[in-house]
Coordinates of C-alpha atoms and ligand atoms in Angstrom, one line a residue:
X295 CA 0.0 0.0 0.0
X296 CA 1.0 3.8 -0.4
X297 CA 2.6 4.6 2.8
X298 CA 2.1 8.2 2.9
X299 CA -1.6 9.4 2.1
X300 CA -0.7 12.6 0.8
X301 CA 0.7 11.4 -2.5
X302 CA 3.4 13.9 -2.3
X303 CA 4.7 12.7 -5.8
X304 CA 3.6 11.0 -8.8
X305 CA 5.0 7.4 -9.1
X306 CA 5.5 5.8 -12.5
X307 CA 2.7 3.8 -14.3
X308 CA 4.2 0.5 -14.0
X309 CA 5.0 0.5 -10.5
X310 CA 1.2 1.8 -10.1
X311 CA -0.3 -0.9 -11.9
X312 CA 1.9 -3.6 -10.6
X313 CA 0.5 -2.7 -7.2
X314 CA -3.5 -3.1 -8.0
X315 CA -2.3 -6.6 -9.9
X316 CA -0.8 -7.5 -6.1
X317 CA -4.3 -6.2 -4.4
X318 CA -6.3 -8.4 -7.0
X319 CA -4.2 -11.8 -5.1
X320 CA -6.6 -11.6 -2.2
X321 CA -9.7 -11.7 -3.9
X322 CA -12.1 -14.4 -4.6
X323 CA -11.4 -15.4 -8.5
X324 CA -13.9 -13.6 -10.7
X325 CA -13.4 -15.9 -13.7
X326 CA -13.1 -20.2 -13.6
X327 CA -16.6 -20.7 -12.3
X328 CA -15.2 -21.7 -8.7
X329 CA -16.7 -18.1 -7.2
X330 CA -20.9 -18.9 -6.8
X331 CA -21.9 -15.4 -6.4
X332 CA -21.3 -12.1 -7.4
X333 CA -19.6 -12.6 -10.4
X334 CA -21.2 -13.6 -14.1
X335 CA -18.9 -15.2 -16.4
X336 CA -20.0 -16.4 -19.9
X337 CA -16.5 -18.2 -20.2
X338 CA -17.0 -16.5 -24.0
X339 CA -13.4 -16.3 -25.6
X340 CA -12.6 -12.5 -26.0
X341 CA -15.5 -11.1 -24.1
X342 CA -13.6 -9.5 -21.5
X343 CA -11.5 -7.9 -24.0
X344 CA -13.9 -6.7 -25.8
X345 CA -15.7 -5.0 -23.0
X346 CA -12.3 -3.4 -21.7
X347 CA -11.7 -2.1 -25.1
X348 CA -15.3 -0.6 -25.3
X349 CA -15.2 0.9 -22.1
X350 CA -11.7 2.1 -23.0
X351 CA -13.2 3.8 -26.0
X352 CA -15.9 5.9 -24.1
X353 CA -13.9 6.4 -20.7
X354 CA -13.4 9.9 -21.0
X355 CA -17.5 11.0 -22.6
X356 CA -19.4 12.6 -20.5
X357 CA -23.0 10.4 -20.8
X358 CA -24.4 13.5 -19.0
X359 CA -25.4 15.4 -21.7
X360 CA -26.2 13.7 -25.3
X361 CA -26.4 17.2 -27.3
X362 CA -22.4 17.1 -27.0
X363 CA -21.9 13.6 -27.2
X364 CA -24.5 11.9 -29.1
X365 CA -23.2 8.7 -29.2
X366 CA -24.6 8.7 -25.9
X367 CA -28.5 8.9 -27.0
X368 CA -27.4 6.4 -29.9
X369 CA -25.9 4.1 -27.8
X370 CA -28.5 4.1 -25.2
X371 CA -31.8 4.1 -27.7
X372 CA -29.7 0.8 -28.9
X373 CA -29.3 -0.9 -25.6
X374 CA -32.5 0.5 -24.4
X375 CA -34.5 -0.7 -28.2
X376 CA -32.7 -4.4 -27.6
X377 CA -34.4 -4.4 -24.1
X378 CA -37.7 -3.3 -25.0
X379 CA -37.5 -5.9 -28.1
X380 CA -37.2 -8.7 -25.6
X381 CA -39.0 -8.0 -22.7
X382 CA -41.3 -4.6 -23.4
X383 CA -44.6 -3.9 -24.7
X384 CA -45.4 -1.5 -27.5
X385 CA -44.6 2.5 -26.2
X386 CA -42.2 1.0 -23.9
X387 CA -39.6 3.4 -22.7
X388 CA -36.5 2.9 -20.8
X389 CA -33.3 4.0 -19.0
X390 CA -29.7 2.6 -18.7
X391 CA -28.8 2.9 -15.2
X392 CA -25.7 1.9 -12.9
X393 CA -27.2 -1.2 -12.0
X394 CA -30.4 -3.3 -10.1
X395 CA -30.1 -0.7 -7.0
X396 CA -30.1 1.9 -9.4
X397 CA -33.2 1.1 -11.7
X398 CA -35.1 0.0 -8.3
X399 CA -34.3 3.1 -6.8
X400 CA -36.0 5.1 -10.1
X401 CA -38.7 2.7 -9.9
X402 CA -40.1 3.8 -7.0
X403 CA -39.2 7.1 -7.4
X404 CA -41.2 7.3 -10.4
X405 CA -44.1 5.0 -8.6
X406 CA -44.5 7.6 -5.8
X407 CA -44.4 10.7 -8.0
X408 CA -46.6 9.1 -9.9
X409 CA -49.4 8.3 -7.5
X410 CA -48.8 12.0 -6.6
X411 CA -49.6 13.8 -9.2
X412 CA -52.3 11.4 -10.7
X413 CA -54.0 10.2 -7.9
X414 CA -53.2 12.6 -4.7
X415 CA -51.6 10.4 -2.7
X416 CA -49.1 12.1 0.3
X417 CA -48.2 9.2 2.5
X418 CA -47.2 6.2 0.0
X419 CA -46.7 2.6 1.1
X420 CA -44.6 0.0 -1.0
X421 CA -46.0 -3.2 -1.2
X422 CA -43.5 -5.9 -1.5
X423 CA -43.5 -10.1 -0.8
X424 CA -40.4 -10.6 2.0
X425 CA -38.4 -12.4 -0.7
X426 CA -37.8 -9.0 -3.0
X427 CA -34.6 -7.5 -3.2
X428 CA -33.3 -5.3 0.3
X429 CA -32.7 -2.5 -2.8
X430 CA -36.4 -2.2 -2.5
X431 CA -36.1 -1.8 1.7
X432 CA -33.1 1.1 0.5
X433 CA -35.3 2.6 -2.2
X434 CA -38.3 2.8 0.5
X435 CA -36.2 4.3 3.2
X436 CA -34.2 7.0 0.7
X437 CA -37.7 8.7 -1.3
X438 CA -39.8 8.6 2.6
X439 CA -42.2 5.5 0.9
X440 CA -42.9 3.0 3.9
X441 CA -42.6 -0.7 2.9
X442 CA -45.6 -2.8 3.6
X443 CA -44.2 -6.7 3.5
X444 CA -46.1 -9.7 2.7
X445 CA -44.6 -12.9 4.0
X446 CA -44.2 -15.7 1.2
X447 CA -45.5 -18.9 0.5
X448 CA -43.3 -21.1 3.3
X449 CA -43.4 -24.2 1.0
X450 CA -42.7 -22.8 -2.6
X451 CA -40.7 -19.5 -1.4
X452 CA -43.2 -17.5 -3.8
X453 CA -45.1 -14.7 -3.3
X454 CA -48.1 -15.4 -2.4
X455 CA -51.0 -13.4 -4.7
X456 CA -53.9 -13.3 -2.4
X457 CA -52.3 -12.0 0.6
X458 CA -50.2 -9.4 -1.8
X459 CA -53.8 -8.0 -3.0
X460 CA -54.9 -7.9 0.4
X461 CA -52.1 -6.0 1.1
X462 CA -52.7 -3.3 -1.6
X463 CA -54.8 0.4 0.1
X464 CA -55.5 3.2 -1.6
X465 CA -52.1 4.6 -0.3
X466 CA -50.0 1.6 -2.5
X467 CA -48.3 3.3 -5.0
X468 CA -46.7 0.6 -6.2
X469 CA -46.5 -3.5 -6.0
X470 CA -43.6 -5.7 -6.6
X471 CA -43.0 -9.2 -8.2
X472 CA -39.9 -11.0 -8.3
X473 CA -38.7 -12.7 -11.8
X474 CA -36.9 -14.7 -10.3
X475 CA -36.1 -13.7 -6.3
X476 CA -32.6 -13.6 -5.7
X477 CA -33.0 -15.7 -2.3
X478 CA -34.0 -18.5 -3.5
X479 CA -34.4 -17.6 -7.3
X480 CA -38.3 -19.0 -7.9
X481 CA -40.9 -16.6 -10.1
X482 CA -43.3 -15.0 -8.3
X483 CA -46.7 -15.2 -10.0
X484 CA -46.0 -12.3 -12.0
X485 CA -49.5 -12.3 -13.8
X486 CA -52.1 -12.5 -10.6
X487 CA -50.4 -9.5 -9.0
X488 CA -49.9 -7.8 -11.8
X489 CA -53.8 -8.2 -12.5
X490 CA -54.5 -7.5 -8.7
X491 CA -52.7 -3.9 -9.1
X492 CA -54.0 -3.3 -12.4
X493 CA -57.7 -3.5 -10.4
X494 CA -56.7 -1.0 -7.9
X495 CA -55.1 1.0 -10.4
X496 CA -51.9 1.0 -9.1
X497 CA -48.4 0.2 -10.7
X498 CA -46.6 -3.1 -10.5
X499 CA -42.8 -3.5 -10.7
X500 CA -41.3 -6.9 -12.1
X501 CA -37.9 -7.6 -10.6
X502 CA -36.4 -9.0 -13.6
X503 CA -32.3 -7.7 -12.3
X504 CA -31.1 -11.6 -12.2
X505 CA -33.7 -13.3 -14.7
X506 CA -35.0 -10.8 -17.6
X507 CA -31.7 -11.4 -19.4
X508 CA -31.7 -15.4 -18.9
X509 CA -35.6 -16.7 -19.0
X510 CA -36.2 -15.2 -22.5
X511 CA -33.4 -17.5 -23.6
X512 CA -34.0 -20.4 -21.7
X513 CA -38.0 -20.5 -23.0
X514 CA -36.1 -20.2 -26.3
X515 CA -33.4 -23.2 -25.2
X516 CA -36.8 -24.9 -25.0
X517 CA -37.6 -24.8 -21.0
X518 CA -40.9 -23.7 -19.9
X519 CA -41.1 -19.9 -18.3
X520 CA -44.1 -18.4 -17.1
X521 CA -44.9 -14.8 -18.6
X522 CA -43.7 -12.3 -16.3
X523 CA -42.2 -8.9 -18.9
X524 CA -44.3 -6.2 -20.2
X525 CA -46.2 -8.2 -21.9
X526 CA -48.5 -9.1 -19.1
X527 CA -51.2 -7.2 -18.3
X528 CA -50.8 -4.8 -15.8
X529 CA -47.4 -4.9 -15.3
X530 CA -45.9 -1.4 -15.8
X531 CA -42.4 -1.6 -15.2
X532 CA -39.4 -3.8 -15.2
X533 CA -35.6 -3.9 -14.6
X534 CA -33.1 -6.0 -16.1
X535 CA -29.2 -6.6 -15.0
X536 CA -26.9 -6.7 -17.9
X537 CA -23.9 -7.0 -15.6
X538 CA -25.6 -10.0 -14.9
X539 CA -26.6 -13.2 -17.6
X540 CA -26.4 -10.3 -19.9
X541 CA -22.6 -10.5 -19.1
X542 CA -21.9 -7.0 -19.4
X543 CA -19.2 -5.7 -17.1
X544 CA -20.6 -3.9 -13.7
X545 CA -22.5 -0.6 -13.8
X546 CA -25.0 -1.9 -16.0
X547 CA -28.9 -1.8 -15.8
X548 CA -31.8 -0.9 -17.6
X549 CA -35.8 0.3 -16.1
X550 CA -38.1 -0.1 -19.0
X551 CA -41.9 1.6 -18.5
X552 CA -44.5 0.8 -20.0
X553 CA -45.2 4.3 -21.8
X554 CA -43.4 7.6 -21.9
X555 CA -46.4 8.9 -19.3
X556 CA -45.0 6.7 -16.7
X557 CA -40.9 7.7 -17.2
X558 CA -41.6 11.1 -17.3
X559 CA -42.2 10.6 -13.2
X560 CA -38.6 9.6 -12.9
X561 CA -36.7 12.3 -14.6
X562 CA -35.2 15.0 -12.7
X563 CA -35.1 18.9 -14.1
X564 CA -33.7 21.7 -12.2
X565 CA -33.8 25.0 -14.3
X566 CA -33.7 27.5 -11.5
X567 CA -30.3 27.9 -10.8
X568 CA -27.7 30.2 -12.3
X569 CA -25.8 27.2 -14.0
X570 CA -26.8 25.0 -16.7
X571 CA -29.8 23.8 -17.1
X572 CA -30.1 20.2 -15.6
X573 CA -32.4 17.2 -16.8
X574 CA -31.4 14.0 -15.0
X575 CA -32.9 10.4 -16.2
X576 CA -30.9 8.7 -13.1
X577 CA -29.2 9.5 -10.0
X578 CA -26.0 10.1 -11.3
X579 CA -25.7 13.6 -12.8
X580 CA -21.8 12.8 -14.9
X581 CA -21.0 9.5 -15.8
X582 CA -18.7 7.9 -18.1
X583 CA -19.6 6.9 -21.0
X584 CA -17.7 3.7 -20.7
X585 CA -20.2 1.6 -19.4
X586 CA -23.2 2.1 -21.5
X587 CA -20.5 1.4 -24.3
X588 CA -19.4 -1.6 -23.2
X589 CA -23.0 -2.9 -22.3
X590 CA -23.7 -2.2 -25.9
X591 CA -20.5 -4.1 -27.5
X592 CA -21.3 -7.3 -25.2
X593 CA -25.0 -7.5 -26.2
X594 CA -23.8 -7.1 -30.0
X595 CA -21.0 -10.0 -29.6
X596 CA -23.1 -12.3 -28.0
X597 CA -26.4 -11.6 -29.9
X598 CA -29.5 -13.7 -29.3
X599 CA -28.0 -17.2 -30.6
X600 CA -25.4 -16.4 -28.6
X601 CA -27.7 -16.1 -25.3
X602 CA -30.1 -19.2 -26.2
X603 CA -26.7 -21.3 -26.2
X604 CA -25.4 -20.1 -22.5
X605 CA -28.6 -19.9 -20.9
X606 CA -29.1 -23.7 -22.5
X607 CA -25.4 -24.5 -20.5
X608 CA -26.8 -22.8 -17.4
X609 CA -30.0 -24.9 -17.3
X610 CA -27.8 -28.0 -18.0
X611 CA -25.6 -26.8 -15.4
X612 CA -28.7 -26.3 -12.8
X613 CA -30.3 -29.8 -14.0
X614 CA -26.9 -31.3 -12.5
X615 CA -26.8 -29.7 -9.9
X616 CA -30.2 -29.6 -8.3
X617 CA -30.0 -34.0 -9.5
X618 CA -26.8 -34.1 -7.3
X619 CA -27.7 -32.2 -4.3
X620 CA -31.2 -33.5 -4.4
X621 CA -28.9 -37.0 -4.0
X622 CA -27.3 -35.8 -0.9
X623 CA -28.2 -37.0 2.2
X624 CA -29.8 -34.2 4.9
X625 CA -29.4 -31.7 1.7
X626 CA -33.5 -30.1 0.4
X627 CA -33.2 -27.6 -2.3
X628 CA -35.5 -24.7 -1.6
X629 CA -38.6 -24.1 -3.9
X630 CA -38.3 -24.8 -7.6
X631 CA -35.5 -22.5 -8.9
X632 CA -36.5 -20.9 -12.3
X633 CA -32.9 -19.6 -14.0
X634 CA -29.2 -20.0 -12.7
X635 CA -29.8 -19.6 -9.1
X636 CA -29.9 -22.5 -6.1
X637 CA -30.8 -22.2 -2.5
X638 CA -30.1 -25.1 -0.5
X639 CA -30.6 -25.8 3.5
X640 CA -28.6 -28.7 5.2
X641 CA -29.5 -30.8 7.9
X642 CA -28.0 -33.2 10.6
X643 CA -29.8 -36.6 9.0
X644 CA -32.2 -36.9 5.7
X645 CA -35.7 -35.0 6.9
X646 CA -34.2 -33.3 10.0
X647 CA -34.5 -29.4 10.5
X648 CA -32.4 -26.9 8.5
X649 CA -28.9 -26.9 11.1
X650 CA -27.3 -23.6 10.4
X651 CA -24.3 -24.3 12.6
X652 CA -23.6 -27.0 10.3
X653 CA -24.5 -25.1 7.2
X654 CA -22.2 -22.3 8.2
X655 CA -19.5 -25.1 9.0
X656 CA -20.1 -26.4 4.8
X657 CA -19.5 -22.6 3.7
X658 CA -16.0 -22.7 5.1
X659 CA -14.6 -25.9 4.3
X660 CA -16.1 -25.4 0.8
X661 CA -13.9 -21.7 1.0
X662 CA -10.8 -24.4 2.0
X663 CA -11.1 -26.2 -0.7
X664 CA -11.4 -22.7 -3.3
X665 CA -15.3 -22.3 -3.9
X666 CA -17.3 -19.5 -2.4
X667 CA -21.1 -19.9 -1.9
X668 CA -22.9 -17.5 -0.3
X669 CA -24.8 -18.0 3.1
X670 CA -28.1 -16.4 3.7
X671 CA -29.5 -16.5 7.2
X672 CA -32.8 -17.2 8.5
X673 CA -35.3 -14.9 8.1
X674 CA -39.4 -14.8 9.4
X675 CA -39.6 -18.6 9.5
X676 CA -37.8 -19.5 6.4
X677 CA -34.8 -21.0 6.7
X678 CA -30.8 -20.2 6.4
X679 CA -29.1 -21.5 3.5
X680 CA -26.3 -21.5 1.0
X681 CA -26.9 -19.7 -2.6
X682 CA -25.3 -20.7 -5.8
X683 CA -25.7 -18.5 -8.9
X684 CA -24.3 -20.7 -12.0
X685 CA -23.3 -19.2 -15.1
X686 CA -22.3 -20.7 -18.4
X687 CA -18.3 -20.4 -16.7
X688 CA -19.4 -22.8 -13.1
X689 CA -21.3 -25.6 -16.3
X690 CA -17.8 -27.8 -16.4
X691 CA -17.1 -27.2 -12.6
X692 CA -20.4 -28.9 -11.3
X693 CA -19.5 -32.5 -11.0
X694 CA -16.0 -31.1 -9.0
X695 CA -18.4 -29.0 -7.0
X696 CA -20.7 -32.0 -6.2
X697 CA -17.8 -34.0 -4.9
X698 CA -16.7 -31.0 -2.9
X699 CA -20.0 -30.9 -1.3
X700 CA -20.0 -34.6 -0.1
X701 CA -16.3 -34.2 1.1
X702 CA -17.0 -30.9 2.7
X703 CA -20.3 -32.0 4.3
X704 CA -18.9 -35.4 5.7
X705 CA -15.9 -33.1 7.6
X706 CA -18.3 -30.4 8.6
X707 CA -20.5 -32.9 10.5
X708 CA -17.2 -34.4 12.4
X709 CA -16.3 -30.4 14.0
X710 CA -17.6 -29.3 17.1
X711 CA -21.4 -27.5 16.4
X712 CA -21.0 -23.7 16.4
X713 CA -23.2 -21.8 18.9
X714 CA -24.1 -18.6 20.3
X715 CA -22.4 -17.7 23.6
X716 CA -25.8 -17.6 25.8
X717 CA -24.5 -15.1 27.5
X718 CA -23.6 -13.0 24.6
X719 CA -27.0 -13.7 23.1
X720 CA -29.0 -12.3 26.1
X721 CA -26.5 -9.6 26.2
X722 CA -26.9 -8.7 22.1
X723 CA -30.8 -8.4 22.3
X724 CA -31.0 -6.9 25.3
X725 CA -29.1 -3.8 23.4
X726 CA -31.1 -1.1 21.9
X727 CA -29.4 -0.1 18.3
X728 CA -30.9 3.5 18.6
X729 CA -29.1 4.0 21.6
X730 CA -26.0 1.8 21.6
X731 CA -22.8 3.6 22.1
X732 CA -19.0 2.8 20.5
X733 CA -18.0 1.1 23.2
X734 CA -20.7 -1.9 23.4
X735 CA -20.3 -2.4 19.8
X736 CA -17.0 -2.7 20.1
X737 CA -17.6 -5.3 22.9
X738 CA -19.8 -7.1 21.1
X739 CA -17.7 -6.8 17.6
X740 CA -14.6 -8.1 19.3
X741 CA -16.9 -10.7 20.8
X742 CA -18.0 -11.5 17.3
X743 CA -14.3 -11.5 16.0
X744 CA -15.2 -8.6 13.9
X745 CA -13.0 -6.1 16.3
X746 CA -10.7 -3.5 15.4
X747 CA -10.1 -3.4 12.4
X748 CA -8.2 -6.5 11.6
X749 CA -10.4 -8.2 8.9
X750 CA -12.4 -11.1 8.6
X751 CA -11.4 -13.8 10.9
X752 CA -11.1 -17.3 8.9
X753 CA -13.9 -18.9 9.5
X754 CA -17.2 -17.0 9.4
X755 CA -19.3 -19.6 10.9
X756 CA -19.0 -18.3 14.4
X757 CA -20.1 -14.9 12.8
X758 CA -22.9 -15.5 11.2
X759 CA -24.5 -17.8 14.1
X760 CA -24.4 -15.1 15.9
X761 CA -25.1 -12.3 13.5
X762 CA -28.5 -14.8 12.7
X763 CA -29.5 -14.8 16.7
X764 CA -30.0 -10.9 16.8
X765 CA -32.6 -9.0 16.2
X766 CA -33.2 -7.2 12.6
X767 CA -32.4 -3.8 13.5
X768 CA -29.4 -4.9 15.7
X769 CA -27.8 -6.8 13.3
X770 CA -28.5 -3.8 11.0
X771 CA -26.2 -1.6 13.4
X772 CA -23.5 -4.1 13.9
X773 CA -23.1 -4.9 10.1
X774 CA -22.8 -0.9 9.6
X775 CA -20.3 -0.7 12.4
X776 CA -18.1 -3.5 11.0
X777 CA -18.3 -2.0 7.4
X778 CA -17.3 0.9 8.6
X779 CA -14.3 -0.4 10.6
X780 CA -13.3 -2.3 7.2
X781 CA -13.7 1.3 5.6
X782 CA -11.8 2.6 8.4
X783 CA -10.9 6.2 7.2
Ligands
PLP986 C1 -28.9 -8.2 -8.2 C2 -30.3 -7.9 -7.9 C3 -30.8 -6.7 -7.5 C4 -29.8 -5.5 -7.2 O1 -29.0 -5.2 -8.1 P1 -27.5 -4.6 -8.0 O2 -27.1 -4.7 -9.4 O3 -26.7 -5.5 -7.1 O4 -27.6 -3.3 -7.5 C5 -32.1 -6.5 -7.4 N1 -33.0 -7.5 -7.5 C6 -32.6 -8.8 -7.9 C7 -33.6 -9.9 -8.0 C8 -31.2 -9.0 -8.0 O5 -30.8 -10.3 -8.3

């Protein structure tokens, strides 16, 4: 690392780049399909370079205003048009965005202005099944919208329709469906909420970040895929990832609506200033025009034969997977995954309860042995897990993965069971996170083996039991403290 922060001289180019090369060592690998979440790879010869070269291209454009740089509106309409062709509805109108957070953010944004203007309404509410994405929970707590949850089916992990039109007053602005849920990656039914909404005449979002760019092609790779875009009745807008099975490089999104009426409620003008005057589609006012290009070159190097073939490996891929864990004694796959993603509980003997400490103990041998998949913690009666999202890269690893699995399973069940301190657990929820001062969450993050500072400890399996024995808005306070100890300055 640079030793003295105040970069008192320039250093040369090579040095400067060997160094970030040497930070990259410590990360998880982002290509060779041994990394289960956070990072798509197509395992496309040249892709990569392409993007790189793209973005490289349009580093340096400003995508703020398209009167000086049209490539900008060109660019977009194109990215934009190809999104609209595939999952839109004639008028549709979009936006590229930074990403999911991004267009979900706008979403709702335009949802509650919206129901403003048109129907009056001053104190909105969000209505949203407890599987959609926490970007929904942000985008609720930044635009003053308060978030009315519906708990899911408990068998199938799906929304569940009648209780979501139950849900729905004449203060909803806006309802959401999942296409699929990131948790535990099933398709909400789409059509009956959509229908329910369109009743009360309010707008339904489809969350289609992880799936819009994948169940297209898979229903053209010949699998069967319920209707959940534009198309359907009712729905009136939709988001789509292409940093994700579009396998566009990060910082891109797009938010189609279904008419220009509805996306004029998430623009942002300011004219009544002394500088110049601003119009805003997103959050961001500058932004490089790097991305967008990128996202552009990707889409027109894979193309749609291109997409039919890796979402076809990625079903193969999940068909293996789901056959070999289905296999696997005290392992039960949740719900009935619908694209590339697999949630999966484990327990002490075949038909015995979900066992987190033992779950937790399987996430970090598997980490020994070079994969990463993700744990997700209990939450409202549905149970802690371990989430895989496969991509065409993870298709030739599965079989290693599978045998991973057993090994890692049969260790994890000889180690000692992980559990929360009872001490320490009275002690955590007796704590009110409103009030809690530096030094208790220091106890209790040095407790955790989260103190000062000095990283993540090996194993996270002592965390995480913990971390899942708190209360929501607890763990909410500790998980910012630790962040912000890892961001220290
Ligand atoms: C990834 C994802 C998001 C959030 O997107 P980011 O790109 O991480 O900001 C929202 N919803 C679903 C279903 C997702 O998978």
């Amino acid at each position: 690392m640079p030793t003295d922060p105040a970069l008192p001289h320039g250093r040369p180019a090579a040095e400067v780049l060997a160094e970030l090369r040497a930070l990259r060592r410590a990360d998880a690998p982002t290509r060779g399909g041994r990394t289960f979440a956070y990072v798509y790879d197509a395992g496309l010869e040249g892709l990569d370079e392409l993007a790189a070269e793209a973005y490289t291209a349009f580093a340096t454009v400003n995508g703020l205003d398209p009167t000086v740089f049209p490539s900008v509106a060109r660019l977009e309409n194109a990215v934009v048009g190809a999104v609209a062709a595939l999952l839109g509805a004639p008028g549709a109108q979009g936006t590229f965005t930074s990403g999911g957070t991004e267009s979900i953010l706008l979403a709702v944004k335009t949802a509650r202005d919206h129901a403003r203007s048109v129907r009056g309404i001053t104190e909105p509410q969000l209505v949203l099944p407890s599987t959609a994405h926490a970007a929904f929970h942000k985008a609720a707590a930044y635009l003053g919208v308060e978030p009315v949850v519906v708990p899911v089916d408990p068998v199938t992990f799906r929304a569940d329709a009648p209780a979501t039109a139950a849900a729905l007053t004449d203060r909803t602005v806006l309802v959401v469906a999942s296409a699929p849920s990131y948790a535990h990656g099933v398709l909400d039914p789409v059509a009956e909420i959509a229908a329910a909404a369109a009743a009360r005449g309010v707008l339904c979002h489809v969350d289609a970040c992880i799936g819009g760019w994948i169940l297209p092609y898979l229903r053209r790779a010949g699998r069967e895929v319920e209707p959940f875009d534009l198309s359907v009745p009712g729905v009136t807008s939709l988001s789509v990832d292409l940093h994700k099975y579009a396998y566009a490089d990060k910082g891109a999104s797009v938010l189609l609506h279904r008419d220009a009426g509805l996306r004029r409620h998430q623009y942002f003008a300011h004219a009544r200033w002394p500088g110049y005057p601003v119009v805003n589609p997103t959050v961001q006012g500058t932004k490089s025009g790097g991305l967008l290009a990128q996202a552009w070159a990707v889409l027109q190097y894979v193309g749609e034969e291109g997409y039919t073939a890796l979402a076809g490996r990625v079903a193969e891929a999940s068909d293996r997977l789901l056959a070999g864990l289905r296999a696997s004694e005290g392992i039960r796959v949740l719900g009935e995954p619908a694209a590339g993603l697999v949630a999966f509980t484990v327990a002490r003997y075949e038909g015995g309860t979900p066992d987190l400490g033992l779950l937790l103990h399987l996430a970090d041998e598997m980490r020994e042995l070079g994969w990463y998949l993700q744990p997700q913690l209990s939450f409202d009666g549905l149970p802690p897990n371990l989430h895989l999202t496969l991509t065409p890269a993870t298709a030739g690893q599965v079989d290693a993965l599978l045998d991973d699995i057993a090994t890692a399973l049969a260790k994890a069940r000889t180690l000692e069971p992980v559990s929360v301190d009872p001490g320490l657990a009275e002690l955590a929820a007796g704590l009110d996170p409103e009030t809690l001062g530096p030094d208790e969450v220091a106890a209790v993050l040095a407790f955790a083996g989260l103190g000062g500072g000095a990283g993540l400890p090996g194993r996270m399996a002592p965390v995480l039991v913990l971390l899942d024995a708190l209360p929501g808005a607890l763990k909410e306070r500790l998980l910012s403290e630790f962040i912000g100890s890892v961001f220290r300055i």
